[in-house]
Amino acid sequence: MSLRERSLVLPMSQASLQEQKREMDHIAGDGVGFYRLSLLLKELTGIYLSDSPKNRSLLVTRLIQMFREQEIESLSEYYQILRSAGAASPEVAEFVSSMTTNTTRFFRESSHFKQLQQAISGLIEIKSQMHGVDATEIRVWCAAASTGQEPYTIAMVIQEELSRLSPVKNWRLKMLASDIDTPSLNKAVAGVYLEKEIEGVPAPYLKKYFVDRVDSKGQKKFVIHPGIASRITFAEINLVTQPYPMKNPFDVVFCRNVLIYFDRETAERVVANIGRTVRPGGYLFLGHSESGAMKERDFQTISHSVYRKRRANS
């Protein structure tokens, strides 16, 4: 490309970017539409978006491509489409998926997994006093599973500790991993990750719990080993909707990096509801920035954002 050709293309590119910005600013300027959509989002998911330039920009950025494809011109128009479609519609499911944050990685906030290793010894001690299924089963709930990295990390760490601390006993790890976003859950169920997505996984874990594959395009991928994947059940669960469908208590619950998207009242209510699912002597892990949502007196603090439910004699 000649220098003259470059000089002609560059202004067109800048003009295109400016036009896109004007388009997004125009859509974000619909205050009534933003307010209605933010209320709908909270109603559907518990996620709270206060009215600010940052949150308006976030909303529009997540939706703009779909707006262009469907020729939707305003937030108010989109709100009417969603209300007309109904709560169980594909349109609403797409809205929820677009607005659900799915930032995750293996061994995220690694200090929690060191705490989990320590917690396993405490659970083994409790289990030694139990009988029947409860004596050999470790029940775990990952309440914000996203695309699977967190529940698979939890499962690998627990399996390693059980094998190290109590290798003779026939332990059964049973895990529920839930999320509100169906596309994320579908990726989690598949358990297939690119090389950049398994960064942070220790080499021994990578060798033991992953199977590497090369796809038709020659791209290297890593698949969760069936031996660990078979221990996890994935399900769609909305944390702000009661009652939860589980009947039996959990020994360990992880609910990390989701409460920050709720207002204070909703976050505290979710923690209280999740706390009821934890077995006495069991552990609850919140995100590092979410400890303020813990108001339950029947939990004692083990370390920052890690809690243990008090037993009757404690």
Coordinates of N, CA, C and O in Angstrom, one line a residue, residues 40 84 182 223 239 245 258 285:
L40 N -34.8 -4.4 35.4 CA -35.1 -5.8 34.9 C -33.9 -6.7 35.1 O -34.1 -7.9 35.5
S84 N -42.1 -7.8 26.2 CA -43.1 -8.5 25.3 C -42.7 -10.0 25.1 O -43.6 -10.8 25.0
T182 N -26.3 -19.8 30.7 CA -26.3 -21.1 30.0 C -25.1 -21.3 29.1 O -24.5 -22.3 29.1
V223 N -8.3 -30.9 27.6 CA -9.6 -31.5 28.0 C -9.5 -32.0 29.4 O -8.6 -32.8 29.7
L239 N -29.0 -17.3 42.1 CA -28.8 -17.2 43.5 C -29.8 -16.3 44.2 O -29.9 -16.4 45.5
P245 N -32.7 -25.6 44.9 CA -33.2 -27.0 44.7 C -32.6 -28.1 45.5 O -33.0 -29.2 45.5
V258 N -19.2 -12.9 42.7 CA -20.5 -12.6 42.2 C -21.3 -11.6 43.0 O -22.0 -10.8 42.5
F285 N -16.5 -20.1 51.3 CA -15.5 -19.2 50.7 C -16.2 -18.1 49.9 O -17.0 -18.4 49.0

